[in-house]
Amino acid sequence: MRRSKEDAEHTRQAILDAAEELFCSQGVAASTLEKISRRAGVTRGALYWHFMDKGDLLEALHNRSRPVQVALIETAAETGHEDPLGFLESAGIEMLATFEQDERQQRMFLIMNSHSPDEEGAAWVQRVNGDLFRTLSSLIRQAQANGALSPDFSPEEAGVITLATMHGLLHEWLRSGKSFPLASLGAKLMVRQVAMLRHGAPKPRTAPG
């Protein structure tokens, strides 16, 4: 029985490895389940035994490479945190440092930002990104409630700023061939960004008219 479970897990990981490789190199739309099963060296029946469809594969790949900091942010959003903005800053810095070293996370980012997803893949990416946005907004809403968020920003606006900053850093780092130190530059930017979002931050000077 134990050997059967080990064999099943080995098959599951082989399918995920094949899907990750094809999704990253060919795009989600072009990577059919038939191609994935052939690349993994398994039958279509074996693939369907482990995964219902392409969306199920994407979900499993996402969970396999999901940064631990995302789970911590979700917990903080649900249970509360005494310094939501400070926590978001430290979690973001840790995520950037991990991403810089973790090739699996890098491949998952490329998959999620493919320019040619099929309908199923696009719907899945939209759901995942929407869930993350709502989680960030919920966490930042705590900062608003305790007076820590600048009145210049709503929690939703601060969430957009945070997501756009992180996404832009990761995209540009990969697009440029990793030509700059992601973790150290990203840390500087995160510190300045959270300082901007805090209540009592210096007001930006108005550009001369």
PDB file of N, CA and C in Angstrom, residues 42-77:
ATOM      1  N   VAL A  42       2.880   9.450 -19.080  1.00  0.00           N
ATOM      2  CA  VAL A  42       1.749   8.756 -18.454  1.00  0.00           C
ATOM      3  C   VAL A  42       0.581   8.748 -19.430  1.00  0.00           C
ATOM      4  N   THR A  43      -0.417   7.949 -19.141  1.00  0.00           N
ATOM      5  CA  THR A  43      -1.610   7.900 -19.971  1.00  0.00           C
ATOM      6  C   THR A  43      -2.534   9.061 -19.639  1.00  0.00           C
ATOM      7  N   ARG A  44      -3.466   9.349 -20.551  1.00  0.00           N
ATOM      8  CA  ARG A  44      -4.455  10.379 -20.258  1.00  0.00           C
ATOM      9  C   ARG A  44      -5.293   9.981 -19.051  1.00  0.00           C
ATOM     10  N   GLY A  45      -5.548   8.675 -18.919  1.00  0.00           N
ATOM     11  CA  GLY A  45      -6.319   8.215 -17.776  1.00  0.00           C
ATOM     12  C   GLY A  45      -5.618   8.517 -16.463  1.00  0.00           C
ATOM     13  N   ALA A  46      -4.285   8.350 -16.437  1.00  0.00           N
ATOM     14  CA  ALA A  46      -3.533   8.652 -15.217  1.00  0.00           C
ATOM     15  C   ALA A  46      -3.601  10.141 -14.898  1.00  0.00           C
ATOM     16  N   LEU A  47      -3.520  10.956 -15.949  1.00  0.00           N
ATOM     17  CA  LEU A  47      -3.607  12.403 -15.722  1.00  0.00           C
ATOM     18  C   LEU A  47      -4.962  12.769 -15.140  1.00  0.00           C
ATOM     19  N   TYR A  48      -6.031  12.226 -15.723  1.00  0.00           N
ATOM     20  CA  TYR A  48      -7.378  12.553 -15.239  1.00  0.00           C
ATOM     21  C   TYR A  48      -7.653  11.953 -13.859  1.00  0.00           C
ATOM     22  N   TRP A  49      -6.919  10.943 -13.488  1.00  0.00           N
ATOM     23  CA  TRP A  49      -7.097  10.381 -12.148  1.00  0.00           C
ATOM     24  C   TRP A  49      -6.619  11.376 -11.088  1.00  0.00           C
ATOM     25  N   HIS A  50      -5.577  12.147 -11.454  1.00  0.00           N
ATOM     26  CA  HIS A  50      -5.012  13.112 -10.512  1.00  0.00           C
ATOM     27  C   HIS A  50      -5.613  14.509 -10.664  1.00  0.00           C
ATOM     28  N   PHE A  51      -5.966  14.898 -11.900  1.00  0.00           N
ATOM     29  CA  PHE A  51      -6.409  16.268 -12.160  1.00  0.00           C
ATOM     30  C   PHE A  51      -7.636  16.269 -13.070  1.00  0.00           C
ATOM     31  N   MET A  52      -8.626  17.079 -12.710  1.00  0.00           N
ATOM     32  CA  MET A  52      -9.871  17.099 -13.476  1.00  0.00           C
ATOM     33  C   MET A  52      -9.698  17.780 -14.833  1.00  0.00           C
ATOM     34  N   ASP A  53      -8.927  18.889 -14.842  1.00  0.00           N
ATOM     35  CA  ASP A  53      -8.809  19.679 -16.057  1.00  0.00           C
ATOM     36  C   ASP A  53      -7.587  20.586 -15.942  1.00  0.00           C
ATOM     37  N   LYS A  54      -7.427  21.478 -16.907  1.00  0.00           N
ATOM     38  CA  LYS A  54      -6.276  22.373 -16.920  1.00  0.00           C
ATOM     39  C   LYS A  54      -6.306  23.337 -15.728  1.00  0.00           C
ATOM     40  N   GLY A  55      -7.507  23.780 -15.363  1.00  0.00           N
ATOM     41  CA  GLY A  55      -7.621  24.656 -14.199  1.00  0.00           C
ATOM     42  C   GLY A  55      -7.160  23.977 -12.926  1.00  0.00           C
ATOM     43  N   ASP A  56      -7.442  22.699 -12.796  1.00  0.00           N
ATOM     44  CA  ASP A  56      -7.004  21.929 -11.632  1.00  0.00           C
ATOM     45  C   ASP A  56      -5.479  21.815 -11.612  1.00  0.00           C
ATOM     46  N   LEU A  57      -4.891  21.647 -12.784  1.00  0.00           N
ATOM     47  CA  LEU A  57      -3.426  21.607 -12.886  1.00  0.00           C
ATOM     48  C   LEU A  57      -2.808  22.944 -12.483  1.00  0.00           C
ATOM     49  N   LEU A  58      -3.382  24.034 -12.974  1.00  0.00           N
ATOM     50  CA  LEU A  58      -2.870  25.356 -12.631  1.00  0.00           C
ATOM     51  C   LEU A  58      -2.955  25.605 -11.131  1.00  0.00           C
ATOM     52  N   GLU A  59      -4.060  25.185 -10.527  1.00  0.00           N
ATOM     53  CA  GLU A  59      -4.230  25.363  -9.086  1.00  0.00           C
ATOM     54  C   GLU A  59      -3.173  24.589  -8.306  1.00  0.00           C
ATOM     55  N   ALA A  60      -2.911  23.352  -8.742  1.00  0.00           N
ATOM     56  CA  ALA A  60      -1.904  22.532  -8.053  1.00  0.00           C
ATOM     57  C   ALA A  60      -0.506  23.116  -8.217  1.00  0.00           C
ATOM     58  N   LEU A  61      -0.197  23.612  -9.400  1.00  0.00           N
ATOM     59  CA  LEU A  61       1.105  24.246  -9.623  1.00  0.00           C
ATOM     60  C   LEU A  61       1.245  25.503  -8.771  1.00  0.00           C
ATOM     61  N   HIS A  62       0.191  26.270  -8.691  1.00  0.00           N
ATOM     62  CA  HIS A  62       0.209  27.491  -7.894  1.00  0.00           C
ATOM     63  C   HIS A  62       0.435  27.171  -6.420  1.00  0.00           C
ATOM     64  N   ASN A  63      -0.256  26.164  -5.919  1.00  0.00           N
ATOM     65  CA  ASN A  63      -0.097  25.772  -4.517  1.00  0.00           C
ATOM     66  C   ASN A  63       1.303  25.244  -4.244  1.00  0.00           C
ATOM     67  N   ARG A  64       1.886  24.555  -5.234  1.00  0.00           N
ATOM     68  CA  ARG A  64       3.213  23.977  -5.045  1.00  0.00           C
ATOM     69  C   ARG A  64       4.292  25.055  -4.931  1.00  0.00           C
ATOM     70  N   SER A  65       4.089  26.188  -5.587  1.00  0.00           N
ATOM     71  CA  SER A  65       5.103  27.239  -5.578  1.00  0.00           C
ATOM     72  C   SER A  65       4.673  28.466  -4.769  1.00  0.00           C
ATOM     73  N   ARG A  66       3.572  28.349  -4.077  1.00  0.00           N
ATOM     74  CA  ARG A  66       2.999  29.500  -3.361  1.00  0.00           C
ATOM     75  C   ARG A  66       3.912  29.967  -2.231  1.00  0.00           C
ATOM     76  N   PRO A  67       4.289  31.250  -2.218  1.00  0.00           N
ATOM     77  CA  PRO A  67       5.150  31.742  -1.140  1.00  0.00           C
ATOM     78  C   PRO A  67       4.470  31.608   0.217  1.00  0.00           C
ATOM     79  N   VAL A  68       5.229  31.225   1.214  1.00  0.00           N
ATOM     80  CA  VAL A  68       4.671  31.062   2.556  1.00  0.00           C
ATOM     81  C   VAL A  68       4.144  32.396   3.077  1.00  0.00           C
ATOM     82  N   GLN A  69       4.719  33.497   2.589  1.00  0.00           N
ATOM     83  CA  GLN A  69       4.288  34.814   3.069  1.00  0.00           C
ATOM     84  C   GLN A  69       2.840  35.114   2.693  1.00  0.00           C
ATOM     85  N   VAL A  70       2.364  34.544   1.578  1.00  0.00           N
ATOM     86  CA  VAL A  70       0.976  34.772   1.178  1.00  0.00           C
ATOM     87  C   VAL A  70       0.023  34.185   2.220  1.00  0.00           C
ATOM     88  N   ALA A  71       0.348  32.993   2.696  1.00  0.00           N
ATOM     89  CA  ALA A  71      -0.480  32.376   3.737  1.00  0.00           C
ATOM     90  C   ALA A  71      -0.453  33.209   5.015  1.00  0.00           C
ATOM     91  N   LEU A  72       0.697  33.780   5.340  1.00  0.00           N
ATOM     92  CA  LEU A  72       0.800  34.619   6.537  1.00  0.00           C
ATOM     93  C   LEU A  72      -0.024  35.896   6.387  1.00  0.00           C
ATOM     94  N   ILE A  73      -0.027  36.464   5.187  1.00  0.00           N
ATOM     95  CA  ILE A  73      -0.831  37.658   4.922  1.00  0.00           C
ATOM     96  C   ILE A  73      -2.313  37.330   5.051  1.00  0.00           C
ATOM     97  N   GLU A  74      -2.714  36.170   4.532  1.00  0.00           N
ATOM     98  CA  GLU A  74      -4.110  35.745   4.643  1.00  0.00           C
ATOM     99  C   GLU A  74      -4.518  35.594   6.105  1.00  0.00           C
ATOM    100  N   THR A  75      -3.638  34.995   6.901  1.00  0.00           N
ATOM    101  CA  THR A  75      -3.939  34.816   8.329  1.00  0.00           C
ATOM    102  C   THR A  75      -4.058  36.158   9.028  1.00  0.00           C
ATOM    103  N   ALA A  76      -3.137  37.076   8.717  1.00  0.00           N
ATOM    104  CA  ALA A  76      -3.183  38.401   9.333  1.00  0.00           C
ATOM    105  C   ALA A  76      -4.449  39.146   8.928  1.00  0.00           C
ATOM    106  N   ALA A  77      -4.879  38.970   7.681  1.00  0.00           N
ATOM    107  CA  ALA A  77      -6.098  39.634   7.215  1.00  0.00           C
ATOM    108  C   ALA A  77      -7.326  39.082   7.931  1.00  0.00           C
TER     109      ALA A  77
END
